[in-house]
Structure formats: structure tokens, C-alpha cells
mmCIF file of C-alpha atoms in Angstrom:
data_model
loop_
_atom_site.group_PDB
_atom_site.id
_atom_site.type_symbol
_atom_site.label_atom_id
_atom_site.label_comp_id
_atom_site.label_asym_id
_atom_site.label_seq_id
_atom_site.Cartn_x
_atom_site.Cartn_y
_atom_site.Cartn_z
ATOM 1 C CA UNK A 1 -12.698 18.735 14.576
ATOM 2 C CA UNK A 2 -16.138 17.076 14.146
ATOM 3 C CA UNK A 3 -17.665 14.801 11.749
ATOM 4 C CA UNK A 4 -21.368 15.358 10.856
ATOM 5 C CA UNK A 5 -23.292 12.140 11.041
ATOM 6 C CA UNK A 6 -25.291 11.861 7.643
ATOM 7 C CA UNK A 7 -28.970 11.739 7.802
ATOM 8 C CA UNK A 8 -30.853 10.337 5.022
ATOM 9 C CA UNK A 9 -33.802 12.502 5.487
ATOM 10 C CA UNK A 10 -33.251 14.703 2.422
ATOM 11 C CA UNK A 11 -32.892 11.524 0.380
ATOM 12 C CA UNK A 12 -35.967 9.829 1.742
ATOM 13 C CA UNK A 13 -37.996 12.853 1.035
ATOM 14 C CA UNK A 14 -36.551 13.193 -2.507
ATOM 15 C CA UNK A 15 -37.538 9.503 -3.103
ATOM 16 C CA UNK A 16 -40.888 9.747 -1.596
ATOM 17 C CA UNK A 17 -41.558 12.686 -3.860
ATOM 18 C CA UNK A 18 -40.365 10.693 -6.970
ATOM 19 C CA UNK A 19 -42.033 7.310 -5.965
ATOM 20 C CA UNK A 20 -44.904 8.309 -3.659
ATOM 21 C CA UNK A 21 -45.103 7.450 -0.072
ATOM 22 C CA UNK A 22 -46.386 3.956 -0.465
ATOM 23 C CA UNK A 23 -43.688 3.133 -3.035
ATOM 24 C CA UNK A 24 -40.817 4.100 -0.628
ATOM 25 C CA UNK A 25 -41.892 3.516 2.948
ATOM 26 C CA UNK A 26 -41.576 -0.064 3.476
ATOM 27 C CA UNK A 27 -43.017 -2.056 6.270
ATOM 28 C CA UNK A 28 -40.368 -2.800 8.913
ATOM 29 C CA UNK A 29 -41.370 -6.460 8.448
ATOM 30 C CA UNK A 30 -40.091 -6.619 4.863
ATOM 31 C CA UNK A 31 -37.261 -9.169 4.710
ATOM 32 C CA UNK A 32 -37.871 -9.923 8.478
ATOM 33 C CA UNK A 33 -38.182 -13.582 7.999
ATOM 34 C CA UNK A 34 -34.736 -13.946 6.279
ATOM 35 C CA UNK A 35 -33.171 -11.363 8.427
ATOM 36 C CA UNK A 36 -34.374 -13.194 11.712
ATOM 37 C CA UNK A 37 -33.828 -16.634 10.221
ATOM 38 C CA UNK A 38 -31.704 -19.073 12.212
ATOM 39 C CA UNK A 39 -28.171 -17.880 12.044
ATOM 40 C CA UNK A 40 -27.020 -21.528 11.290
ATOM 41 C CA UNK A 41 -28.970 -20.970 8.009
ATOM 42 C CA UNK A 42 -27.460 -17.672 7.381
ATOM 43 C CA UNK A 43 -23.961 -18.964 7.921
ATOM 44 C CA UNK A 44 -24.091 -20.820 4.506
ATOM 45 C CA UNK A 45 -23.489 -17.331 3.095
ATOM 46 C CA UNK A 46 -22.702 -17.751 -0.526
ATOM 47 C CA UNK A 47 -21.229 -21.195 -0.620
ATOM 48 C CA UNK A 48 -17.797 -21.838 -2.169
ATOM 49 C CA UNK A 49 -16.127 -19.166 -4.104
ATOM 50 C CA UNK A 50 -14.786 -20.148 -7.672
ATOM 51 C CA UNK A 51 -11.449 -18.557 -8.567
ATOM 52 C CA UNK A 52 -13.096 -16.448 -11.174
ATOM 53 C CA UNK A 53 -15.260 -14.464 -8.750
ATOM 54 C CA UNK A 54 -14.097 -11.144 -7.278
ATOM 55 C CA UNK A 55 -13.051 -10.854 -3.818
ATOM 56 C CA UNK A 56 -14.896 -9.177 -1.086
ATOM 57 C CA UNK A 57 -13.187 -6.591 0.922
ATOM 58 C CA UNK A 58 -13.835 -4.609 4.234
ATOM 59 C CA UNK A 59 -11.926 -1.572 5.004
ATOM 60 C CA UNK A 60 -11.684 0.255 8.458
ATOM 61 C CA UNK A 61 -11.524 3.962 7.199
ATOM 62 C CA UNK A 62 -11.177 5.928 10.217
ATOM 63 C CA UNK A 63 -10.835 9.742 9.982
ATOM 64 C CA UNK A 64 -11.587 11.538 6.698
ATOM 65 C CA UNK A 65 -8.020 12.951 6.963
ATOM 66 C CA UNK A 66 -6.539 9.614 5.933
ATOM 67 C CA UNK A 67 -7.448 10.798 2.523
ATOM 68 C CA UNK A 68 -4.466 13.069 2.631
ATOM 69 C CA UNK A 69 -2.291 11.166 4.891
ATOM 70 C CA UNK A 70 0.826 9.136 3.994
ATOM 71 C CA UNK A 71 0.883 6.618 6.802
ATOM 72 C CA UNK A 72 1.101 2.687 7.224
ATOM 73 C CA UNK A 73 -2.496 2.397 6.586
ATOM 74 C CA UNK A 74 -2.575 4.370 3.548
ATOM 75 C CA UNK A 75 0.405 2.887 2.085
ATOM 76 C CA UNK A 76 -1.029 -0.660 2.722
ATOM 77 C CA UNK A 77 -4.150 0.462 0.876
ATOM 78 C CA UNK A 78 -2.074 1.400 -2.134
ATOM 79 C CA UNK A 79 -0.305 -1.875 -2.444
ATOM 80 C CA UNK A 80 -3.481 -3.764 -1.701
ATOM 81 C CA UNK A 81 -5.159 -2.103 -4.655
ATOM 82 C CA UNK A 82 -2.236 -3.332 -6.990
ATOM 83 C CA UNK A 83 -2.814 -6.746 -5.560
ATOM 84 C CA UNK A 84 -6.536 -6.982 -6.286
ATOM 85 C CA UNK A 85 -7.851 -8.208 -9.571
ATOM 86 C CA UNK A 86 -9.283 -5.306 -11.388
ATOM 87 C CA UNK A 87 -13.147 -5.165 -11.030
ATOM 88 C CA UNK A 88 -15.663 -4.039 -13.626
ATOM 89 C CA UNK A 89 -17.069 -1.836 -10.799
ATOM 90 C CA UNK A 90 -17.115 -1.400 -7.014
ATOM 91 C CA UNK A 91 -20.195 -1.822 -4.813
ATOM 92 C CA UNK A 92 -19.360 0.262 -1.663
ATOM 93 C CA UNK A 93 -21.577 -0.229 1.465
ATOM 94 C CA UNK A 94 -20.464 2.792 3.519
ATOM 95 C CA UNK A 95 -21.254 3.665 7.202
ATOM 96 C CA UNK A 96 -22.284 7.161 6.003
ATOM 97 C CA UNK A 97 -25.113 6.368 3.802
ATOM 98 C CA UNK A 98 -28.031 5.558 6.389
ATOM 99 C CA UNK A 99 -31.528 5.217 5.284
ATOM 100 C CA UNK A 100 -34.715 4.550 7.184
ATOM 101 C CA UNK A 101 -37.203 1.985 6.002
ATOM 102 C CA UNK A 102 -35.746 1.393 2.670
ATOM 103 C CA UNK A 103 -32.463 0.491 0.895
ATOM 104 C CA UNK A 104 -31.132 2.548 -1.775
ATOM 105 C CA UNK A 105 -28.616 2.070 -4.605
ATOM 106 C CA UNK A 106 -26.946 4.982 -6.370
ATOM 107 C CA UNK A 107 -27.670 5.002 -10.222
ATOM 108 C CA UNK A 108 -25.671 7.925 -11.123
ATOM 109 C CA UNK A 109 -23.533 8.093 -14.223
ATOM 110 C CA UNK A 110 -21.282 10.424 -12.617
ATOM 111 C CA UNK A 111 -21.568 10.112 -8.874
ATOM 112 C CA UNK A 112 -20.556 13.359 -7.010
ATOM 113 C CA UNK A 113 -17.802 13.377 -4.225
ATOM 114 C CA UNK A 114 -19.643 14.192 -0.846
ATOM 115 C CA UNK A 115 -17.713 16.038 1.701
ATOM 116 C CA UNK A 116 -19.916 14.930 4.593
ATOM 117 C CA UNK A 117 -18.018 16.222 7.544
ATOM 118 C CA UNK A 118 -17.002 19.498 9.292
ATOM 119 C CA UNK A 119 -13.994 21.361 10.841
ATOM 120 C CA UNK A 120 -11.326 19.792 8.620
ATOM 121 C CA UNK A 121 -8.905 21.689 6.487
ATOM 122 C CA UNK A 122 -9.904 23.199 3.257
ATOM 123 C CA UNK A 123 -7.541 20.790 1.589
ATOM 124 C CA UNK A 124 -9.714 17.888 2.321
ATOM 125 C CA UNK A 125 -12.855 19.699 0.906
ATOM 126 C CA UNK A 126 -10.896 20.238 -2.321
ATOM 127 C CA UNK A 127 -10.339 16.483 -2.787
ATOM 128 C CA UNK A 128 -12.499 15.182 -5.761
ATOM 129 C CA UNK A 129 -12.881 11.554 -6.562
ATOM 130 C CA UNK A 130 -14.265 11.559 -10.182
ATOM 131 C CA UNK A 131 -14.995 8.035 -10.635
ATOM 132 C CA UNK A 132 -17.717 6.900 -13.139
ATOM 133 C CA UNK A 133 -20.908 5.304 -11.727
ATOM 134 C CA UNK A 134 -22.339 2.017 -13.498
ATOM 135 C CA UNK A 135 -26.100 2.050 -13.696
ATOM 136 C CA UNK A 136 -26.232 -1.105 -15.449
ATOM 137 C CA UNK A 137 -24.494 -3.006 -12.564
ATOM 138 C CA UNK A 138 -26.656 -0.869 -10.061
ATOM 139 C CA UNK A 139 -29.693 -2.357 -11.681
ATOM 140 C CA UNK A 140 -28.290 -5.914 -11.211
ATOM 141 C CA UNK A 141 -27.956 -5.066 -7.514
ATOM 142 C CA UNK A 142 -31.625 -4.004 -7.461
ATOM 143 C CA UNK A 143 -32.457 -7.429 -8.602
ATOM 144 C CA UNK A 144 -29.986 -9.353 -6.554
ATOM 145 C CA UNK A 145 -31.215 -8.310 -3.118
ATOM 146 C CA UNK A 146 -34.197 -10.376 -1.949
ATOM 147 C CA UNK A 147 -34.353 -9.508 1.725
ATOM 148 C CA UNK A 148 -36.122 -6.334 0.822
ATOM 149 C CA UNK A 149 -37.169 -4.018 -2.032
ATOM 150 C CA UNK A 150 -34.157 -1.859 -3.127
ATOM 151 C CA UNK A 151 -34.775 1.702 -4.740
ATOM 152 C CA UNK A 152 -32.639 3.180 -7.453
ATOM 153 C CA UNK A 153 -31.678 6.883 -6.735
ATOM 154 C CA UNK A 154 -29.741 9.671 -8.035
ATOM 155 C CA UNK A 155 -29.952 11.444 -4.597
ATOM 156 C CA UNK A 156 -26.546 10.520 -3.253
ATOM 157 C CA UNK A 157 -23.198 9.943 -4.539
ATOM 158 C CA UNK A 158 -19.793 8.861 -2.911
ATOM 159 C CA UNK A 159 -19.519 9.755 0.637
ATOM 160 C CA UNK A 160 -16.090 9.924 2.527
ATOM 161 C CA UNK A 161 -16.441 6.257 3.670
ATOM 162 C CA UNK A 162 -16.122 5.540 -0.060
ATOM 163 C CA UNK A 163 -13.739 8.040 -1.556
ATOM 164 C CA UNK A 164 -11.224 8.440 1.195
ATOM 165 C CA UNK A 165 -10.201 4.761 0.730
ATOM 166 C CA UNK A 166 -10.548 4.498 -2.816
ATOM 167 C CA UNK A 167 -8.329 7.412 -3.368
ATOM 168 C CA UNK A 168 -5.476 5.343 -2.244
ATOM 169 C CA UNK A 169 -6.913 1.936 -3.368
ATOM 170 C CA UNK A 170 -7.466 3.210 -6.994
ATOM 171 C CA UNK A 171 -5.860 6.557 -7.353
ATOM 172 C CA UNK A 172 -6.752 6.909 -10.908
ATOM 173 C CA UNK A 173 -10.542 6.835 -10.148
ATOM 174 C CA UNK A 174 -10.910 4.655 -13.248
ATOM 175 C CA UNK A 175 -12.997 1.974 -11.789
ATOM 176 C CA UNK A 176 -16.892 2.506 -11.762
ATOM 177 C CA UNK A 177 -18.326 2.972 -8.274
ATOM 178 C CA UNK A 178 -21.927 2.875 -6.867
ATOM 179 C CA UNK A 179 -23.136 2.824 -3.422
ATOM 180 C CA UNK A 180 -25.759 0.659 -1.394
ATOM 181 C CA UNK A 181 -27.485 2.582 1.655
ATOM 182 C CA UNK A 182 -27.880 0.792 4.933
ATOM 183 C CA UNK A 183 -31.470 0.587 6.234
ATOM 184 C CA UNK A 184 -30.734 1.627 9.882
ATOM 185 C CA UNK A 185 -34.167 0.436 10.963
ATOM 186 C CA UNK A 186 -33.045 -3.220 10.413
ATOM 187 C CA UNK A 187 -31.108 -5.655 12.839
ATOM 188 C CA UNK A 188 -27.734 -6.884 12.288
ATOM 189 C CA UNK A 189 -28.997 -10.265 10.753
ATOM 190 C CA UNK A 190 -30.851 -8.429 7.962
ATOM 191 C CA UNK A 191 -27.687 -6.558 6.946
ATOM 192 C CA UNK A 192 -25.710 -9.988 6.873
ATOM 193 C CA UNK A 193 -28.522 -11.429 4.783
ATOM 194 C CA UNK A 194 -28.391 -8.642 2.287
ATOM 195 C CA UNK A 195 -24.581 -9.272 1.956
ATOM 196 C CA UNK A 196 -25.301 -12.720 1.157
ATOM 197 C CA UNK A 197 -27.649 -11.547 -1.536
ATOM 198 C CA UNK A 198 -24.817 -9.232 -3.060
ATOM 199 C CA UNK A 199 -22.470 -12.295 -3.433
ATOM 200 C CA UNK A 200 -24.292 -12.814 -6.829
ATOM 201 C CA UNK A 201 -22.581 -9.580 -8.088
ATOM 202 C CA UNK A 202 -19.066 -11.009 -7.543
ATOM 203 C CA UNK A 203 -19.671 -13.264 -10.547
ATOM 204 C CA UNK A 204 -20.199 -10.162 -12.758
ATOM 205 C CA UNK A 205 -16.939 -8.741 -11.667
ATOM 206 C CA UNK A 206 -18.178 -6.491 -9.017
ATOM 207 C CA UNK A 207 -15.966 -5.884 -5.970
ATOM 208 C CA UNK A 208 -18.291 -5.638 -2.941
ATOM 209 C CA UNK A 209 -16.710 -3.486 -0.319
ATOM 210 C CA UNK A 210 -17.859 -2.600 3.031
ATOM 211 C CA UNK A 211 -16.347 0.437 4.596
ATOM 212 C CA UNK A 212 -16.766 1.291 8.421
ATOM 213 C CA UNK A 213 -14.806 0.244 11.536
ATOM 214 C CA UNK A 214 -15.318 -2.826 13.539
ATOM 215 C CA UNK A 215 -14.448 -0.588 16.612
ATOM 216 C CA UNK A 216 -15.702 2.823 16.500
ATOM 217 C CA UNK A 217 -16.827 5.184 19.371
ATOM 218 C CA UNK A 218 -15.920 8.758 18.572
ATOM 219 C CA UNK A 219 -16.627 9.759 22.117
ATOM 220 C CA UNK A 220 -14.203 7.396 23.511
ATOM 221 C CA UNK A 221 -11.056 8.058 21.309
ATOM 222 C CA UNK A 222 -7.813 9.345 22.489
ATOM 223 C CA UNK A 223 -6.829 12.000 19.815
ATOM 224 C CA UNK A 224 -3.106 12.531 19.512
ATOM 225 C CA UNK A 225 -2.325 8.801 20.251
ATOM 226 C CA UNK A 226 0.216 7.521 17.784
ATOM 227 C CA UNK A 227 -1.094 4.744 15.342
ATOM 228 C CA UNK A 228 -0.208 1.510 16.776
ATOM 229 C CA UNK A 229 -0.855 -2.228 16.734
ATOM 230 C CA UNK A 230 -2.629 -2.141 20.201
ATOM 231 C CA UNK A 231 -5.541 -0.161 21.430
ATOM 232 C CA UNK A 232 -5.238 2.644 24.146
ATOM 233 C CA UNK A 233 -8.267 1.273 25.993
ATOM 234 C CA UNK A 234 -8.955 -2.436 27.062
ATOM 235 C CA UNK A 235 -12.604 -2.524 25.879
ATOM 236 C CA UNK A 236 -11.334 -1.688 22.185
ATOM 237 C CA UNK A 237 -8.799 -4.169 22.253
ATOM 238 C CA UNK A 238 -10.910 -6.837 23.804
ATOM 239 C CA UNK A 239 -13.524 -6.312 21.078
ATOM 240 C CA UNK A 240 -11.195 -6.179 18.172
ATOM 241 C CA UNK A 241 -9.624 -9.341 19.376
ATOM 242 C CA UNK A 242 -13.042 -11.147 19.691
ATOM 243 C CA UNK A 243 -13.770 -10.227 16.164
ATOM 244 C CA UNK A 244 -10.510 -11.494 14.932
ATOM 245 C CA UNK A 245 -11.069 -14.753 16.835
ATOM 246 C CA UNK A 246 -14.453 -15.285 15.490
ATOM 247 C CA UNK A 247 -13.168 -14.655 11.965
ATOM 248 C CA UNK A 248 -10.464 -17.135 12.219
ATOM 249 C CA UNK A 249 -13.105 -19.938 12.864
ATOM 250 C CA UNK A 250 -15.697 -18.204 10.478
ATOM 251 C CA UNK A 251 -18.073 -17.930 13.443
ATOM 252 C CA UNK A 252 -20.566 -15.826 11.575
ATOM 253 C CA UNK A 253 -23.180 -16.405 14.310
ATOM 254 C CA UNK A 254 -20.913 -14.759 16.911
ATOM 255 C CA UNK A 255 -20.136 -11.886 14.394
ATOM 256 C CA UNK A 256 -23.890 -11.202 13.695
ATOM 257 C CA UNK A 257 -24.766 -11.333 17.426
ATOM 258 C CA UNK A 258 -21.884 -9.155 18.156
ATOM 259 C CA UNK A 259 -23.575 -7.570 21.171
ATOM 260 C CA UNK A 260 -22.510 -10.705 23.147
ATOM 261 C CA UNK A 261 -18.630 -10.196 22.307
ATOM 262 C CA UNK A 262 -16.502 -8.675 25.047
ATOM 263 C CA UNK A 263 -16.306 -4.918 25.005
ATOM 264 C CA UNK A 264 -19.358 -4.630 22.611
ATOM 265 C CA UNK A 265 -21.279 -1.997 24.624
ATOM 266 C CA UNK A 266 -18.509 0.542 24.104
ATOM 267 C CA UNK A 267 -16.755 -0.686 21.087
ATOM 268 C CA UNK A 268 -20.117 -0.606 19.083
ATOM 269 C CA UNK A 269 -22.149 2.020 20.986
ATOM 270 C CA UNK A 270 -23.836 2.742 17.709
ATOM 271 C CA UNK A 271 -23.731 -0.040 15.090
ATOM 272 C CA UNK A 272 -23.451 2.228 11.819
ATOM 273 C CA UNK A 273 -19.856 1.432 11.429
ATOM 274 C CA UNK A 274 -20.162 -2.100 12.242
ATOM 275 C CA UNK A 275 -23.073 -2.969 9.831
ATOM 276 C CA UNK A 276 -20.765 -2.570 6.849
ATOM 277 C CA UNK A 277 -18.609 -5.407 8.068
ATOM 278 C CA UNK A 278 -21.706 -7.518 8.199
ATOM 279 C CA UNK A 279 -22.455 -6.872 4.460
ATOM 280 C CA UNK A 280 -18.778 -8.055 3.557
ATOM 281 C CA UNK A 281 -19.222 -11.081 5.789
ATOM 282 C CA UNK A 282 -22.469 -12.100 4.141
ATOM 283 C CA UNK A 283 -21.040 -11.723 0.723
ATOM 284 C CA UNK A 284 -18.237 -13.852 1.551
ATOM 285 C CA UNK A 285 -18.625 -17.721 0.969
ATOM 286 C CA UNK A 286 -18.877 -19.633 4.097
ATOM 287 C CA UNK A 287 -15.613 -21.536 2.961
ATOM 288 C CA UNK A 288 -13.638 -18.361 2.352
ATOM 289 C CA UNK A 289 -11.169 -17.415 5.131
ATOM 290 C CA UNK A 290 -10.649 -13.969 6.261
ATOM 291 C CA UNK A 291 -7.180 -12.660 5.043
ATOM 292 C CA UNK A 292 -6.122 -9.860 7.371
ATOM 293 C CA UNK A 293 -4.732 -7.071 5.044
ATOM 294 C CA UNK A 294 -4.115 -4.500 7.800
ATOM 295 C CA UNK A 295 -4.670 -4.301 11.651
ATOM 296 C CA UNK A 296 -4.084 -1.634 14.224
ATOM 297 C CA UNK A 297 -5.664 1.302 15.734
ATOM 298 C CA UNK A 298 -5.967 5.095 15.216
ATOM 299 C CA UNK A 299 -6.700 7.746 17.684
ATOM 300 C CA UNK A 300 -6.300 5.021 20.203
ATOM 301 C CA UNK A 301 -9.569 3.018 19.747
ATOM 302 C CA UNK A 302 -10.529 3.248 16.266
ATOM 303 C CA UNK A 303 -9.889 -0.355 14.775
ATOM 304 C CA UNK A 304 -8.327 0.163 11.265
ATOM 305 C CA UNK A 305 -8.941 -3.692 10.545
ATOM 306 C CA UNK A 306 -9.149 -4.419 6.792
ATOM 307 C CA UNK A 307 -10.125 -7.823 5.572
ATOM 308 C CA UNK A 308 -10.220 -9.672 2.258
ATOM 309 C CA UNK A 309 -12.286 -12.753 1.586
ATOM 310 C CA UNK A 310 -11.397 -14.761 -1.778
#
């Protein structure tokens, strides 16, 4: 079974046609001052979090097959959804919407369910997650982000990084959902800083959700390994432990400069699945402790760590 890595080329071209090349392609320097500012400054993410604010969550989503699975991970998602306050909308930052040179936000009234993978059973392609969008709150996201210009688009939808977990978290699909893309040209500090900007949406009832995996290297999984609390390879365990330790002390500097953590070279061989975690971390107030909702590994080395702030 293989998963297709989503390219945003078609989205990029569509937005170029709509807005014009000069309107869409942004200088790679946009937001660079904020993104590369001292991490001691960045670590004051959003200040304290009043009780009326929505929490921030991060979900390690793993294989798309979790959408159909009944396992410890999916059962925990189901109970978690009942524990969370009901949001007015969900803003998802998924590892599977990557853009280059710009950040996009979904403006659809009815976002489509995107089956962005291959080689899986037909039953998975038959799954639909018919949650409505929320264009009004998506427009709020356009204004909230100050690190870079954000472009509204209807060229995406809900990819599997979003709907496979929301299917368990909110099975009725009755909460509006919209996505924000990850500008893959930007460094880790930029994504953390955009997350900090998104914190303002929490006061409007928006649940900010990052969906990826803190340890994700599909070329180094051990397929067929039973789900468990420990990784099948030392580098995966070391990096996951390092993230857990840094979270316990809210050492955001260490988490943004993740390349220095033990095991990082293999655990985050490509940062697409790690970046959504930085959006959640940035959106969390610096005084908010990370609550571990779920931890463990699938396929030996995929960290399924799930977190809640606030």
C-alpha cells in the first residue's frame, strides 16, 4: 500500500490564474523577520489562556486506515471528542496540504472529502465526511495571520489528515471545518509563528487542530508490528521521548529547533508531518501545559502522540 504525497501544484496554478502571478507568488522573505526572530521572543506564544477560550489540539493521525479501525487510538479519539467543549468551527492544519510560496485557507461552504492516497481498500475511498465549511471564520483566519499574506481558495477541501481523525472525534460531521495550508518553503520558526497568530481564533470559538505525526518516516516503518507503547527502533523512541520531555517544560525553543533533538535526522527525515505540531504549539499560550491524550506507536515507528493545550 502506498500513500501519494500531495502536491499543491494544481492549487497553486488555479490560484495563480485567479489572482495573477504577482498576487499569489510571494517573496520567500515575507514574514521572515517574525519567523526567524529570536525564539525567546517566539516562546511567548499567546500569553495566558482564559477559560472561555477553545483548546488547541494536535493529533498523530498515522495511516488512513485508522478511519475504519476500531483500536485503542480511535477509541480514545471518540472519547476525546465527547470531552472537548463544542467548537463553533475547527481550523485544521494537516500534513497533507502543502503549498509553496503562499499560505492558503479553505473558503468552501461544503468542502469535499479528498481521498489523497492509493492502494487502500475501496471501503476507505467510499468514506465521506460531509462537514460544512465556515467561510466567515475562514475570513477571520485571513486577517489573523500576520507573518505572511494568506489567500482564500476553494481549490482544496478536507484531506485525510483531517477527515480520518474527525470521523472519530466528531462522527456526526456537524462541526464546520476549514483548512490552512503549510507553506513548505518556510522554516520551522515561521510555522510556529503562524500558529501564534492563529491563537486569536480561539476566542471566537475555533478549535485549532494540527494533524501530522511527531515521528514519521514511511521508509523506516515496521509494517505488521502490533500497536504498542514503545517504538520498534531506538531513533523513533528517542525522538518521541525528547519531544515529550521538551513539552513537559514547555521548551518551545527546543521543539522549534527540533533538528538538534536525539534521533531527529531519521524521525523527521521530511518535516511535513512535524510542522502541524508547531502550529498547535504556537497557538497554545506559553503558560498552557501540554496534556497527553494518547501516546504509542503504529507500524513500529509512527508516533501517534496526541496533545491538548488549554
